[in-house]
PDB file of C-alpha atoms in Angstrom:
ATOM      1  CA  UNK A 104       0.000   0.000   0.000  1.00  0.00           C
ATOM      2  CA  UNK A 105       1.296   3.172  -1.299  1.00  0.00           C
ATOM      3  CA  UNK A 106       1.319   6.694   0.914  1.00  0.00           C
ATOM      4  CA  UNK A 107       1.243  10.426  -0.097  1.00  0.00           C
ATOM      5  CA  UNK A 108       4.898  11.762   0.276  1.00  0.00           C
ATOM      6  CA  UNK A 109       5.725  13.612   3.167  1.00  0.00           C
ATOM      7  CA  UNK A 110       6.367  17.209   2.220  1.00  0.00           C
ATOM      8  CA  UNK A 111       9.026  18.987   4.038  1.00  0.00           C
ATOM      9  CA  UNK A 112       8.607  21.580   6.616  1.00  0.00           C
ATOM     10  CA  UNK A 113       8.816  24.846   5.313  1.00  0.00           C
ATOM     11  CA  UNK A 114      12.023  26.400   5.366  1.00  0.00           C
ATOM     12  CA  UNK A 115      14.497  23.412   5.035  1.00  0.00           C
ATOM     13  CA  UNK A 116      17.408  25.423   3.961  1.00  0.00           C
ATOM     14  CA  UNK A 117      18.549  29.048   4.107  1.00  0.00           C
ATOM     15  CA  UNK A 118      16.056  31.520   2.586  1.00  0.00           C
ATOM     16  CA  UNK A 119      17.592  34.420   0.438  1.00  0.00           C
ATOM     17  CA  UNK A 120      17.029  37.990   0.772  1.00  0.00           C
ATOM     18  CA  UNK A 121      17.694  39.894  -2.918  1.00  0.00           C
ATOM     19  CA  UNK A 122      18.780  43.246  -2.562  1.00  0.00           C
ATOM     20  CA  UNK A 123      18.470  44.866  -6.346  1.00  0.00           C
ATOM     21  CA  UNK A 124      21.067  47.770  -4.807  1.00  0.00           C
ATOM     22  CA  UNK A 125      24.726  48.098  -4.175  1.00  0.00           C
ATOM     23  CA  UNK A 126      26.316  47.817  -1.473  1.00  0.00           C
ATOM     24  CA  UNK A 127      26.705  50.301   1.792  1.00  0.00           C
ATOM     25  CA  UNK A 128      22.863  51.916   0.834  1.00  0.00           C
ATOM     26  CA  UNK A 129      20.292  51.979   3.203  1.00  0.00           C
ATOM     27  CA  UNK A 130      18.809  49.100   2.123  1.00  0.00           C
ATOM     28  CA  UNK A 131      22.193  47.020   2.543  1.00  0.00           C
ATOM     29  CA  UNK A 132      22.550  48.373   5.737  1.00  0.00           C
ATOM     30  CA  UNK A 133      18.700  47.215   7.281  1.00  0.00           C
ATOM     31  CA  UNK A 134      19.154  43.766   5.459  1.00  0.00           C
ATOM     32  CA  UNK A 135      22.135  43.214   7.659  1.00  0.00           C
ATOM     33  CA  UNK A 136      19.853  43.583  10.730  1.00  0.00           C
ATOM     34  CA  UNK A 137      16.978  42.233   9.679  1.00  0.00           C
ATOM     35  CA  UNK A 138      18.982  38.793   8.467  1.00  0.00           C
ATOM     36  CA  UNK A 139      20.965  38.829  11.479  1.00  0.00           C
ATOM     37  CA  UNK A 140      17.648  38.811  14.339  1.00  0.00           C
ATOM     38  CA  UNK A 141      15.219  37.048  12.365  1.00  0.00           C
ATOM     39  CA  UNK A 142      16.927  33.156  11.810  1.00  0.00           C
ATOM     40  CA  UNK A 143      14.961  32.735  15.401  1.00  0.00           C
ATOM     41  CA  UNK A 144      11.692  32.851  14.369  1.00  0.00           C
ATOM     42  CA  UNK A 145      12.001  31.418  10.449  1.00  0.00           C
ATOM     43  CA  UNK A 146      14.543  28.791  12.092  1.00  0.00           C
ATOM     44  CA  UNK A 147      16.484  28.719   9.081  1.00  0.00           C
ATOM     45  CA  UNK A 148      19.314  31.426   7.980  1.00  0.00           C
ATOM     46  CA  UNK A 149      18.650  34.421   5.868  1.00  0.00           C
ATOM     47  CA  UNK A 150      21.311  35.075   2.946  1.00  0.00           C
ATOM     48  CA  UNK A 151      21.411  38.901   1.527  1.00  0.00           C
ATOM     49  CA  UNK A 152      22.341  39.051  -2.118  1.00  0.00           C
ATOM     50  CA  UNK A 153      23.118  42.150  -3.263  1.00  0.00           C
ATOM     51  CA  UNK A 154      22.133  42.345  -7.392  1.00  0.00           C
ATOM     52  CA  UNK A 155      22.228  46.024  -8.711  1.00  0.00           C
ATOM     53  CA  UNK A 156      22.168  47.122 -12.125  1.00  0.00           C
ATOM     54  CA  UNK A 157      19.235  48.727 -13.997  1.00  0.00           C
ATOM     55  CA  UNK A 158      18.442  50.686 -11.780  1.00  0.00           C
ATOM     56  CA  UNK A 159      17.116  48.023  -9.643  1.00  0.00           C
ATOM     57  CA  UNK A 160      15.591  45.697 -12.264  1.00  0.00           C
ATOM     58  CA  UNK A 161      18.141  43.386 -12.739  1.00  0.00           C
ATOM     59  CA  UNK A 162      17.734  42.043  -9.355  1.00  0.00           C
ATOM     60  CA  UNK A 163      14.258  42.767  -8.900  1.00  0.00           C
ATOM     61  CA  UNK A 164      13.686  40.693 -12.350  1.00  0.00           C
ATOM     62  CA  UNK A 165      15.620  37.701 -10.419  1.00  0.00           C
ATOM     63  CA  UNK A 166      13.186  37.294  -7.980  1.00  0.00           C
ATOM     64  CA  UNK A 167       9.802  37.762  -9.992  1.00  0.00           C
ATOM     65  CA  UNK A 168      11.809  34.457 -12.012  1.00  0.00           C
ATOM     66  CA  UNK A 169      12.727  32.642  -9.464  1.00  0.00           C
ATOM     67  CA  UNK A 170      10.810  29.472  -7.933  1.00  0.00           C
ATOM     68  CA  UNK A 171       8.062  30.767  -6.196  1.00  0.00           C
ATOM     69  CA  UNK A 172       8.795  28.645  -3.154  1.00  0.00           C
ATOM     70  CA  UNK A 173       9.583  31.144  -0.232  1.00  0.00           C
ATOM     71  CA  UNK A 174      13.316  30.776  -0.530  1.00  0.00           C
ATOM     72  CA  UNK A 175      14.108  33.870  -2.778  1.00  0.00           C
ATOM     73  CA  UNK A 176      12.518  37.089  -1.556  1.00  0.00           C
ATOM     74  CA  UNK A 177      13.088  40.700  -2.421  1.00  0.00           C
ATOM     75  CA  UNK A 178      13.687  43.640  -0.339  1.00  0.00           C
ATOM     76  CA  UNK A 179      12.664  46.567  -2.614  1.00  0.00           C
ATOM     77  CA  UNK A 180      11.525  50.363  -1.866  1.00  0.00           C
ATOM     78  CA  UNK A 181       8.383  52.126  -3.517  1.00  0.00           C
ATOM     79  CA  UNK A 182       9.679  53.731  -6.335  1.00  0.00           C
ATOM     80  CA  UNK A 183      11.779  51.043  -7.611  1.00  0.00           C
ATOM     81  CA  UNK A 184       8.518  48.949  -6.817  1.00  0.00           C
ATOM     82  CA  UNK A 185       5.508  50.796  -8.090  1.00  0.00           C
ATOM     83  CA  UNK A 186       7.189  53.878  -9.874  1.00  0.00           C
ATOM     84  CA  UNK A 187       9.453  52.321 -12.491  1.00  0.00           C
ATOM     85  CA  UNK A 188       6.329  50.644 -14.505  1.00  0.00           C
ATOM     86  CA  UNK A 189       5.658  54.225 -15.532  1.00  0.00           C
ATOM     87  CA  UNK A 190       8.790  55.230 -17.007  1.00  0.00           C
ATOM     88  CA  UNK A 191      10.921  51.811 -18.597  1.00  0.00           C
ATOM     89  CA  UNK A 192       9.243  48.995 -20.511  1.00  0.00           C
ATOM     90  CA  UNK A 193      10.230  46.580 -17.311  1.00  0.00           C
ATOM     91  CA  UNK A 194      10.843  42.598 -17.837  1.00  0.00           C
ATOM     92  CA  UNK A 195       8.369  42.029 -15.012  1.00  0.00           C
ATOM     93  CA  UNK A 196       5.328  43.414 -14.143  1.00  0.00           C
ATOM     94  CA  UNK A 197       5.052  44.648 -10.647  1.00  0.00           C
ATOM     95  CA  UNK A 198       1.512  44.094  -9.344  1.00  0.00           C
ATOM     96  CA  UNK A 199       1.025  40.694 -11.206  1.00  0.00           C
ATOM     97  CA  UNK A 200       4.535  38.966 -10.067  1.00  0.00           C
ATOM     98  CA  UNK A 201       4.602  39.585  -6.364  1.00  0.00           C
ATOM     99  CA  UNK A 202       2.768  39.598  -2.782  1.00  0.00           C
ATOM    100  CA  UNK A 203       3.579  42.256  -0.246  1.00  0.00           C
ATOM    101  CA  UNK A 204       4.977  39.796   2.516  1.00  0.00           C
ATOM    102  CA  UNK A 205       5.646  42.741   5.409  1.00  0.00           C
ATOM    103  CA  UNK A 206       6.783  46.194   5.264  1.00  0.00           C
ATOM    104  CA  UNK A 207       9.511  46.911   7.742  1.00  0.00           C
ATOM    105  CA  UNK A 208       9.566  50.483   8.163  1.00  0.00           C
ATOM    106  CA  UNK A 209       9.998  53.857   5.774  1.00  0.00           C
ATOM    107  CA  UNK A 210      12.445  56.826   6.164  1.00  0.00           C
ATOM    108  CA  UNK A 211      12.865  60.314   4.747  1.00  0.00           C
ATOM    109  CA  UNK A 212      15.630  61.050   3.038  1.00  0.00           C
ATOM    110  CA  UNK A 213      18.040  64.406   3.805  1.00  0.00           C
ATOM    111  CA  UNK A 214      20.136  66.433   1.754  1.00  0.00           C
ATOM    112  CA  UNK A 215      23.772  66.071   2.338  1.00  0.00           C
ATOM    113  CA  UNK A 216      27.216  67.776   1.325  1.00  0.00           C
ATOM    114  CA  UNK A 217      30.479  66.693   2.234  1.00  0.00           C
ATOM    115  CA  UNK A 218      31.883  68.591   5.508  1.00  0.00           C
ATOM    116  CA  UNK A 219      34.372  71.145   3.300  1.00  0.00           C
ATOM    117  CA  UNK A 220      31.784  72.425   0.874  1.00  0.00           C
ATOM    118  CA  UNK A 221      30.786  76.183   0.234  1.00  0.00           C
ATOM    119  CA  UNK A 222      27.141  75.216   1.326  1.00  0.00           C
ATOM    120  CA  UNK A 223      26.039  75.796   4.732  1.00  0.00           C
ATOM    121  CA  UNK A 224      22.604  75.802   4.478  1.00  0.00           C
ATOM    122  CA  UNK A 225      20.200  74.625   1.736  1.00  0.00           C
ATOM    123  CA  UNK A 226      19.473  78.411   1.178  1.00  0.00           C
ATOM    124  CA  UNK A 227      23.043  78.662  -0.116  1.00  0.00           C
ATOM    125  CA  UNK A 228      22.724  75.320  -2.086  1.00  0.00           C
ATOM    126  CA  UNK A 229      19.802  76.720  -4.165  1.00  0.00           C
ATOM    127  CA  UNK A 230      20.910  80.095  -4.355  1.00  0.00           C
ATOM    128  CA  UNK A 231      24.342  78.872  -6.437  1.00  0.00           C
ATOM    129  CA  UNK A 232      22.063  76.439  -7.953  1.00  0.00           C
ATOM    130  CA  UNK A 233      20.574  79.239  -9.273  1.00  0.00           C
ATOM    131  CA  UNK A 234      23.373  81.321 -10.143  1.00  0.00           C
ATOM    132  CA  UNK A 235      24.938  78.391 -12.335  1.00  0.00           C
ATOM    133  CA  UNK A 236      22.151  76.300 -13.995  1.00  0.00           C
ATOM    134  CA  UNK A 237      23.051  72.874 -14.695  1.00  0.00           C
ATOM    135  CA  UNK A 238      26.207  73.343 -12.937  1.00  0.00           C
ATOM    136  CA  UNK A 239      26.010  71.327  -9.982  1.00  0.00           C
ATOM    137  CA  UNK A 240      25.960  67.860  -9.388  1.00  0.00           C
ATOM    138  CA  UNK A 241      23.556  65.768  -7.693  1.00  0.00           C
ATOM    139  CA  UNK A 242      24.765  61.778  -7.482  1.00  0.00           C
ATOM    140  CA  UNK A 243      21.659  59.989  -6.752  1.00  0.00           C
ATOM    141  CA  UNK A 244      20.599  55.920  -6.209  1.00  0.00           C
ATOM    142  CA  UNK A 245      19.472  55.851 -10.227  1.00  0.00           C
ATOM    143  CA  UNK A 246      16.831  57.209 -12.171  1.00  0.00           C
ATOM    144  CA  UNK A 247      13.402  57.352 -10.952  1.00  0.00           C
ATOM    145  CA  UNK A 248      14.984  55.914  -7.546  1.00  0.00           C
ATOM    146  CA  UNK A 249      14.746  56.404  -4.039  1.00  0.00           C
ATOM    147  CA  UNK A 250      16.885  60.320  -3.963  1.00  0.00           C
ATOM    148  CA  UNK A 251      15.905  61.048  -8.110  1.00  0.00           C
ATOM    149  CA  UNK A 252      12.263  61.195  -7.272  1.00  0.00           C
ATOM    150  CA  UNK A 253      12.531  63.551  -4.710  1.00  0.00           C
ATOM    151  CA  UNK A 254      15.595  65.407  -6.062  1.00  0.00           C
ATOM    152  CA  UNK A 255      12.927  66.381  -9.676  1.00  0.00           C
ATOM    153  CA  UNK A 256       9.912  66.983  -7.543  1.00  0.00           C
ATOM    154  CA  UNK A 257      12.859  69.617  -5.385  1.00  0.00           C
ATOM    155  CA  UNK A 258      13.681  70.968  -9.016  1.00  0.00           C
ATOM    156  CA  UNK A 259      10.485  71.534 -10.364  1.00  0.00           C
ATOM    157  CA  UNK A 260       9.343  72.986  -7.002  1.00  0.00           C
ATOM    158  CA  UNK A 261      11.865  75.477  -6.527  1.00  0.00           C
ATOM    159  CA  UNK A 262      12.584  75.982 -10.634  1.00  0.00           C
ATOM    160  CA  UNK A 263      16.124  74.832 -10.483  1.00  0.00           C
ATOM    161  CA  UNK A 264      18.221  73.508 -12.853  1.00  0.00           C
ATOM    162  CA  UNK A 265      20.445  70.330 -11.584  1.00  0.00           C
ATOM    163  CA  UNK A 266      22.929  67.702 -13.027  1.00  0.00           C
ATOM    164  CA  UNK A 267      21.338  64.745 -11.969  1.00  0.00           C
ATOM    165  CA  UNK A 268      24.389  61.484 -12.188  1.00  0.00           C
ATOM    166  CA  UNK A 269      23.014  58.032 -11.422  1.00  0.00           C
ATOM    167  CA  UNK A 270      24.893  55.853  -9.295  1.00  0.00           C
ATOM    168  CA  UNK A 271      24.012  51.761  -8.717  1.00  0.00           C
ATOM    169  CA  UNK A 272      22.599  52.728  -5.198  1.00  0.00           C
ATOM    170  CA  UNK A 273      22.825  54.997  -2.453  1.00  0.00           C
ATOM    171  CA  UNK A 274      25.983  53.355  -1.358  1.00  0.00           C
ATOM    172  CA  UNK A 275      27.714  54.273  -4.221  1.00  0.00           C
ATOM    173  CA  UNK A 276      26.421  58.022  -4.494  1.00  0.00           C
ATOM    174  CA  UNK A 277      27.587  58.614  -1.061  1.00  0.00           C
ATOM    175  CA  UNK A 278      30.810  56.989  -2.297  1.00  0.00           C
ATOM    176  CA  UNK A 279      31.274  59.701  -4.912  1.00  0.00           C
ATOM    177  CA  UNK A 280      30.062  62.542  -2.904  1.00  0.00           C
ATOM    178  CA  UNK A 281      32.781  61.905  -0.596  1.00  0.00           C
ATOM    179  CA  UNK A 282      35.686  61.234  -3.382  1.00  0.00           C
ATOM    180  CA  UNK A 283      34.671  64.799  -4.707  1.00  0.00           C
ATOM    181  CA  UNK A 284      33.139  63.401  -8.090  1.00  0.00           C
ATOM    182  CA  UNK A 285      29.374  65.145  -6.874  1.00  0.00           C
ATOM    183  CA  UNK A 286      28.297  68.535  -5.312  1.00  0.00           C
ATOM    184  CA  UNK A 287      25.364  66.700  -3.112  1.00  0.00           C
ATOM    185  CA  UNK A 288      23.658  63.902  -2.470  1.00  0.00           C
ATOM    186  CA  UNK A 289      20.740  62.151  -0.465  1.00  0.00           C
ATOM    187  CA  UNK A 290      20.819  59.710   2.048  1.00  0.00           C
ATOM    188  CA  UNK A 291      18.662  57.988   4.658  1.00  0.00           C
ATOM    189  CA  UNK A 292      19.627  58.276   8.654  1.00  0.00           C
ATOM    190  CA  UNK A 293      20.898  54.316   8.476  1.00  0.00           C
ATOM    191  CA  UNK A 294      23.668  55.946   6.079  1.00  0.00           C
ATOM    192  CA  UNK A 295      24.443  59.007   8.121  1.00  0.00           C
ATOM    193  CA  UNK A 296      24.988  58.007  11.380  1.00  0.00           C
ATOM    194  CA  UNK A 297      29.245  57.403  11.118  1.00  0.00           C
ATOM    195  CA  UNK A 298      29.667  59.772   8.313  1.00  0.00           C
ATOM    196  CA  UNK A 299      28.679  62.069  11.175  1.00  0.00           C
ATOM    197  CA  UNK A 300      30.413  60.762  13.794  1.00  0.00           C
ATOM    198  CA  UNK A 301      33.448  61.050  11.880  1.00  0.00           C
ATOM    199  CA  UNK A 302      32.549  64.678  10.492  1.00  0.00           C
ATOM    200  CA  UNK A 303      32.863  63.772   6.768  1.00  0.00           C
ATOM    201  CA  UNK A 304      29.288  65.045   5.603  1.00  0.00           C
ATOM    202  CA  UNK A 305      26.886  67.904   6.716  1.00  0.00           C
ATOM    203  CA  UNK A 306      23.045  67.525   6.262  1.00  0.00           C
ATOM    204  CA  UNK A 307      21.256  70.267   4.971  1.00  0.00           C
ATOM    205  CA  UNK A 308      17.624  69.709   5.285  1.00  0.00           C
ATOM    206  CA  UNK A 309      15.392  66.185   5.737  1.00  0.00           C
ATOM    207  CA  UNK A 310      12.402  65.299   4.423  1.00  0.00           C
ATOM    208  CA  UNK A 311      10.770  64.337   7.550  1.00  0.00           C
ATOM    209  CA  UNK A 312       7.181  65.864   8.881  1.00  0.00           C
ATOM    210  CA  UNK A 313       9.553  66.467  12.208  1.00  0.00           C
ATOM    211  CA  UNK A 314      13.424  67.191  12.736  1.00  0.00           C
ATOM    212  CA  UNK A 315      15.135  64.130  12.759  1.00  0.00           C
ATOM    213  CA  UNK A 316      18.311  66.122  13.721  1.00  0.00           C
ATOM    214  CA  UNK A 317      18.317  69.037  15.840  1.00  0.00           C
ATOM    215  CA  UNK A 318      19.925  71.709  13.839  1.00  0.00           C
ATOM    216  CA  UNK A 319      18.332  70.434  10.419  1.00  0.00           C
ATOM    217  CA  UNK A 320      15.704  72.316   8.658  1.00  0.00           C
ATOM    218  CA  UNK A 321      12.532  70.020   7.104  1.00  0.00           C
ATOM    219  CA  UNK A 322      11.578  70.430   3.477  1.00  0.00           C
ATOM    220  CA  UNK A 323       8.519  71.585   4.786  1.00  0.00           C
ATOM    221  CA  UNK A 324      10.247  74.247   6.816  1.00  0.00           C
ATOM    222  CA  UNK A 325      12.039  75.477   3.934  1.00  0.00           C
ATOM    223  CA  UNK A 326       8.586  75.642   1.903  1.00  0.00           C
ATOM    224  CA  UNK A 327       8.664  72.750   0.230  1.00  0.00           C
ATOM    225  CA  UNK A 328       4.952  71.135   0.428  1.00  0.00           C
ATOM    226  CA  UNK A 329       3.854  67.375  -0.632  1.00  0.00           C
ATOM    227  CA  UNK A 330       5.117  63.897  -0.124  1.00  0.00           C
ATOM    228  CA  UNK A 331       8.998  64.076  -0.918  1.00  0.00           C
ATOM    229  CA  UNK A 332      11.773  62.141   0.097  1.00  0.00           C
ATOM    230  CA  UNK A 333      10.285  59.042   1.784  1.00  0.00           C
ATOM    231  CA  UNK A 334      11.131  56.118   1.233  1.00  0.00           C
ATOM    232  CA  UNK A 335       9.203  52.560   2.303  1.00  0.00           C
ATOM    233  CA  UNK A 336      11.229  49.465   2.227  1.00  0.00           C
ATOM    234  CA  UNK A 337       9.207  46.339   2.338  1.00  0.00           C
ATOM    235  CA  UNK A 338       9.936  42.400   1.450  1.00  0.00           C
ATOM    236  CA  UNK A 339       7.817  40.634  -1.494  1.00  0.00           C
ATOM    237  CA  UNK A 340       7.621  37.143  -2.891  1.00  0.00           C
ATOM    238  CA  UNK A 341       7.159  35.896  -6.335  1.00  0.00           C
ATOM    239  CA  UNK A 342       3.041  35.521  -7.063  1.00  0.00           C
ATOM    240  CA  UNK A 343       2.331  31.888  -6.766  1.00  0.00           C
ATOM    241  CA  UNK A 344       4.248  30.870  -3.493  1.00  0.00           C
ATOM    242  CA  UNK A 345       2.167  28.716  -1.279  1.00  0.00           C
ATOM    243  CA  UNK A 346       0.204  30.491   1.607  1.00  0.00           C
ATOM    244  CA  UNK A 347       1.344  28.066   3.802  1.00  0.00           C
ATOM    245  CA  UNK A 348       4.866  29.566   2.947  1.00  0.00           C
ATOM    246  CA  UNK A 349       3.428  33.147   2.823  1.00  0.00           C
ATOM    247  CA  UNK A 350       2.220  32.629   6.348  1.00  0.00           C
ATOM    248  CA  UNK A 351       5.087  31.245   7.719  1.00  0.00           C
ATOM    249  CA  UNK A 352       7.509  34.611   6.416  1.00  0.00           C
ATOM    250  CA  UNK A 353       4.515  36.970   7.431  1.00  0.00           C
ATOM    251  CA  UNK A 354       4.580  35.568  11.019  1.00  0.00           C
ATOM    252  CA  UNK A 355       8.475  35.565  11.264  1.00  0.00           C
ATOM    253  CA  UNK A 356       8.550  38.880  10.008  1.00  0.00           C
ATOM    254  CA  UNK A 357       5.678  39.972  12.494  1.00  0.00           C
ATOM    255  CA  UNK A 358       8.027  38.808  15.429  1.00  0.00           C
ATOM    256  CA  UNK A 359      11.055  40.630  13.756  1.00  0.00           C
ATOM    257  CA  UNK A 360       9.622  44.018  14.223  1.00  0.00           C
ATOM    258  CA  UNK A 361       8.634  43.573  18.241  1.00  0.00           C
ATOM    259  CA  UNK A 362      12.312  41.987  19.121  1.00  0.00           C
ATOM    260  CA  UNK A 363      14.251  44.152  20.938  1.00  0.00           C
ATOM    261  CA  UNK A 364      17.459  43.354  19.726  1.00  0.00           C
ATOM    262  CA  UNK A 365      16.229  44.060  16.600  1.00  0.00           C
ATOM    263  CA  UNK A 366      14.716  47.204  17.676  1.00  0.00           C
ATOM    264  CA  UNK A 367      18.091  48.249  19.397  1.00  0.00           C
ATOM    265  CA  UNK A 368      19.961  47.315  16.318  1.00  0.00           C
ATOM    266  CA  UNK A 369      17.557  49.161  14.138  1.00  0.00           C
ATOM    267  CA  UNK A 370      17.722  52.513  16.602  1.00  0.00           C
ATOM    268  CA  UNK A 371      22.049  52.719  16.219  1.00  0.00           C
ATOM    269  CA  UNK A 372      21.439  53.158  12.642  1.00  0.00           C
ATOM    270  CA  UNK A 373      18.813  56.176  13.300  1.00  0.00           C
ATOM    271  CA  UNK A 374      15.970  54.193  11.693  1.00  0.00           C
ATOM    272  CA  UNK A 375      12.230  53.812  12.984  1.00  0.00           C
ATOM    273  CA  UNK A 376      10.018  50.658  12.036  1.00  0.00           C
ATOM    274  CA  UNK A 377       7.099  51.012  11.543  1.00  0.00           C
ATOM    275  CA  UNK A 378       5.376  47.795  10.313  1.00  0.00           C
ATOM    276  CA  UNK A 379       2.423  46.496   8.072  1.00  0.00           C
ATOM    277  CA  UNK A 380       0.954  43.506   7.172  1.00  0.00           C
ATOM    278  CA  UNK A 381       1.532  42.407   3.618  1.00  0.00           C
ATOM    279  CA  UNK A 382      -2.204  42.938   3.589  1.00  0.00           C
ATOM    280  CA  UNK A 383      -2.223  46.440   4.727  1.00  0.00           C
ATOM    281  CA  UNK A 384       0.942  47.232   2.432  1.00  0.00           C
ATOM    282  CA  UNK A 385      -0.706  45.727  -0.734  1.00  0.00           C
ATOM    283  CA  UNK A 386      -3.701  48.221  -0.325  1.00  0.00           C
ATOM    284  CA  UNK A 387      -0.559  50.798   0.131  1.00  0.00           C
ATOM    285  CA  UNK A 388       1.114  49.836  -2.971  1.00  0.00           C
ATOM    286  CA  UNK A 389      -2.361  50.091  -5.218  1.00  0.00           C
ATOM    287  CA  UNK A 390      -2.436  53.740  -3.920  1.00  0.00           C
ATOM    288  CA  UNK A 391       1.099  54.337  -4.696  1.00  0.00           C
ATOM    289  CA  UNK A 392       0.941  53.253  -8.176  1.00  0.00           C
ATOM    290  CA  UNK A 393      -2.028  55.836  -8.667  1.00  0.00           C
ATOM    291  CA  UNK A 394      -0.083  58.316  -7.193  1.00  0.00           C
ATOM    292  CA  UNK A 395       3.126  57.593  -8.947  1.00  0.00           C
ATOM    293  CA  UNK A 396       1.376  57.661 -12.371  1.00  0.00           C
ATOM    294  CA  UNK A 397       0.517  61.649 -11.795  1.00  0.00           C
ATOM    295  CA  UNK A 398       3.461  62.090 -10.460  1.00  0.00           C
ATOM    296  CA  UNK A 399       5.121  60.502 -13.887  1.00  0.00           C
ATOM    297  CA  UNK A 400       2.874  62.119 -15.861  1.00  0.00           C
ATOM    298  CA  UNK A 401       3.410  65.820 -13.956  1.00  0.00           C
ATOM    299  CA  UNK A 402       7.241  65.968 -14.366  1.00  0.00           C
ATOM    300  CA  UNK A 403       7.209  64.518 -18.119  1.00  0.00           C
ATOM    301  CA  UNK A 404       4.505  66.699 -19.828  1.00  0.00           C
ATOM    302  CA  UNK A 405       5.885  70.170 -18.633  1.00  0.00           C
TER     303      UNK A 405
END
């Protein structure tokens, strides 16, 4: 008398993290926490794979092809996630080929010079900005990315004229910044926090609704009205992987963001969480892709 195999247990081996960003971003830098707390409660290791190139796509068209059996899972950001779709004919299609599994938390993003440069203030950033048009350099995470978005929406807001230089990730643009090859960048607080320490950078304004640094202007402060600079970052899994699986990463993930190692972890590199369900994010996400659309549609028309 034959019998029904016996499936394994969901996870039997390491589950992998892709990361479709270079290394030493914010993302990179939250991946290393959240792979190094949560192995207790999936009782299996986490692996981060970093895959940049295409502005995200390359790695983020890895995952949507990959077996969708729990054990290769993205962590991605909004605009690379529900933006992009709006501006490049993508390999993947964003809504159809993955499920929100949790979002971990967001951040805004601040502007930031290195520690020698001419700019004090943002006022004097915009006002030489305005003197030489197209003069000055702003290295960014890649087009229609995480500091792009917010560094056209700054542009068209205040009428300036900018060199906008993609890098593979905000790793990397922080990374030229600091060699001298840009005038500015953007960064989250994960990123900031020994660059500070160390007085290599200065922060000129953040887009948060509150300071997030004492002596830091917001954008709102400074005038500048809507939703700029945030960014969410959030883990999906291809469409198709079992609920069984899906339920298993949702409730690891839900113990994640109440461990306090985690949360200590998570506070030395300045960042809040703030969770949601994959549920809740999903209804996010549809919102964000409305949004995103005008948004698109806004900076490309005038």
């Amino acid at each position: 008398m034959s019998s029904a195999p016996v499936l394994a247990e969901y996870p039997e081996k390491p589950v992998t993290m892709v990361i479709p960003l270079g290394a030493g971003g914010s993302h990179d830098l939250n991946a290393r926490i959240i792979t190094s707390v949560i192995p207790q409660y999936l009782n299996q290791a986490m692996i981060v794979r970093l895959t940049p190139g295409a502005g995200g796509q390359k790695g983020t068209q890895e995952v949507a092809r990959s077996p969708a059996d729990g054990y290769t899972l993205l962590f991605s950001h909004n605009y690379m996630d529900m933006l992009q779709q709006y501006v490049d004919d993508l390999p993947y299609d964003p809504m159809a080929d993955f499920i929100p599994i949790a979002r971990i938390n967001y951040a805004p993003a601040s502007i930031v010079v290195r520690a020698d440069s001419p700019y004090e203030t943002f006022e004097d950033l915009v006002a030489d900005a305005r003197a030489r048009p197209g003069e000055l350099d702003l290295g960014h995470s890649g087009n229609w990315g995480a500091f792009f978005v917010p560094a056209a929406q700054i542009m068209r807001e205040l009428d300036l004229n900018l060199n906008l230089i993609p890098y593979p990730g905000g790793g990397p643009a922080m990374q030229a910044l600091l060699s001298g090859d840009s005038d500015f960048t953007m960064a989250f607080p994960s990123s900031l926090g020994e660059l500070l320490k160390a007085g290599d950078v200065r922060i000129l304004a953040s887009a948060s609704e509150e300071r997030i640094f004492d002596d830091v202007p917001t954008l709102t402060e400074l005038g500048i009205e809507g939703d700029i600079g945030y960014m969410h970052r959030f883990v999906l899994a291809p469409t198709g992987t079992p609920p069984e699986v899906v339920e298993t990463l949702q409730a690891a993930f839900a113990e994640l963001v109440v461990d306090e190692t985690f949360i200590r972890l998570m506070g030395t590199l300045g960042e809040s969480i703030d969770p949601m369900s994959g549920e809740e994010y999903q209804v996010l996400r549809e919102q964000q892709s409305v949004t995103y659309k005008e948004l698109v549609d806004a900076l490309t028309t005038e």
